[in-house]
């Protein structure tokens, strides 16, 4: 059990220390004031013990990302996918123009959903590179009057990431950061809204984080469901209805763990080291290949193919036997994908690289 390395794209690996700490207080939560006698799962979200968990999680996330005071942090349900609808419902009136950058499968899903509610302009698309790069911002065809510009900062399936934050001038930048949030420091002030499902880099599934500039609140259209209205959640500290309490608690554990490990600058260093190691193994061989433009290679999700696709299942079986699991690429892309989120230790990536070199020697 101990030697398993989990490369799942999500729900994904969590820090072992966090899991162990959660285990130790699963039945009887140890609050800063002592044992509570019940599990976090059994507590009222309005209890003092849970309010303390919630407040500290929010404060730690604010510290980690240096989130300015004029941004609200919302702890929601429905996944990043529900935000595909919430964003146009909150930020645009029916028929309003909204700009989207098409970088791959997650961007495409956001676009499809937004089209139900707004006049979507696809201002740039990476289709001409088969979604292996991010379109050069010099060629983005911004609308004159769009309510926001939407990007998918890291395409989890394609392994394609923005090289820095795009400069959209005075426009409102909205970004899906599900698979890259907390992987490195981020200048939140450059965005109007950031959203992320928790199950990649934050915690268990069931929690979605929205970070929104407060001047963007209060503009939801009339027919926007109450629970999709950001103002509802901002007014109620994300407790208008029952929040995903256990996921919120675990996210808080991950935030304080990250702070203890040196914050996001240190996380970035660890992540870059891991990614460099894996990309070097791919690039140094003629057996493995990654198609993504160098500047847009994700440090979180690394897809790669074998020279001979007939060897895919042998690769996956032997990898699994070696304790390297969940390496199968997305069904639409084929090949392999190693997701190497914050909680993947360097030893896991090293073990994968060693395995890949051995497999190539034996089968290349
Ligand atoms: C996983 C993912 C989603 C979907 O998240 P859900 O929580 O399943 O709705 C959306 N966007 C990106 C970039 C993702 O990686």
mmCIF file with all atom_site columns, N, CA and C in Angstrom, residues 22 96 104 129 286 310:
data_model
loop_
_atom_site.group_PDB
_atom_site.id
_atom_site.type_symbol
_atom_site.label_atom_id
_atom_site.label_alt_id
_atom_site.label_comp_id
_atom_site.label_asym_id
_atom_site.label_entity_id
_atom_site.label_seq_id
_atom_site.pdbx_PDB_ins_code
_atom_site.Cartn_x
_atom_site.Cartn_y
_atom_site.Cartn_z
_atom_site.occupancy
_atom_site.B_iso_or_equiv
_atom_site.pdbx_formal_charge
_atom_site.auth_seq_id
_atom_site.auth_comp_id
_atom_site.auth_asym_id
_atom_site.auth_atom_id
_atom_site.pdbx_PDB_model_num
ATOM 1  N N  . UNK A 1 22  ? -6.375  13.810 9.333   1.00 0.00 ? 22  UNK A N  1
ATOM 2  C CA . UNK A 1 22  ? -7.834  13.699 9.268   1.00 0.00 ? 22  UNK A CA 1
ATOM 3  C C  . UNK A 1 22  ? -8.272  12.373 9.874   1.00 0.00 ? 22  UNK A C  1
ATOM 4  N N  . UNK A 1 96  ? -26.209 39.476 -23.952 1.00 0.00 ? 96  UNK A N  1
ATOM 5  C CA . UNK A 1 96  ? -24.945 40.222 -23.851 1.00 0.00 ? 96  UNK A CA 1
ATOM 6  C C  . UNK A 1 96  ? -23.807 39.443 -24.496 1.00 0.00 ? 96  UNK A C  1
ATOM 7  N N  . UNK A 1 104 ? -9.304  23.894 -25.701 1.00 0.00 ? 104 UNK A N  1
ATOM 8  C CA . UNK A 1 104 ? -9.409  22.445 -25.560 1.00 0.00 ? 104 UNK A CA 1
ATOM 9  C C  . UNK A 1 104 ? -10.744 22.029 -24.981 1.00 0.00 ? 104 UNK A C  1
ATOM 10 N N  . UNK A 1 129 ? -3.813  24.020 -34.077 1.00 0.00 ? 129 UNK A N  1
ATOM 11 C CA . UNK A 1 129 ? -2.667  23.232 -33.593 1.00 0.00 ? 129 UNK A CA 1
ATOM 12 C C  . UNK A 1 129 ? -3.173  21.963 -32.902 1.00 0.00 ? 129 UNK A C  1
ATOM 13 N N  . UNK A 1 286 ? 13.168  8.662  -27.962 1.00 0.00 ? 286 UNK A N  1
ATOM 14 C CA . UNK A 1 286 ? 12.396  8.727  -29.207 1.00 0.00 ? 286 UNK A CA 1
ATOM 15 C C  . UNK A 1 286 ? 11.178  7.821  -29.090 1.00 0.00 ? 286 UNK A C  1
ATOM 16 N N  . UNK A 1 310 ? 0.230   -0.029 -29.577 1.00 0.00 ? 310 UNK A N  1
ATOM 17 C CA . UNK A 1 310 ? -0.126  -1.406 -29.203 1.00 0.00 ? 310 UNK A CA 1
ATOM 18 C C  . UNK A 1 310 ? 0.500   -1.811 -27.875 1.00 0.00 ? 310 UNK A C  1
#
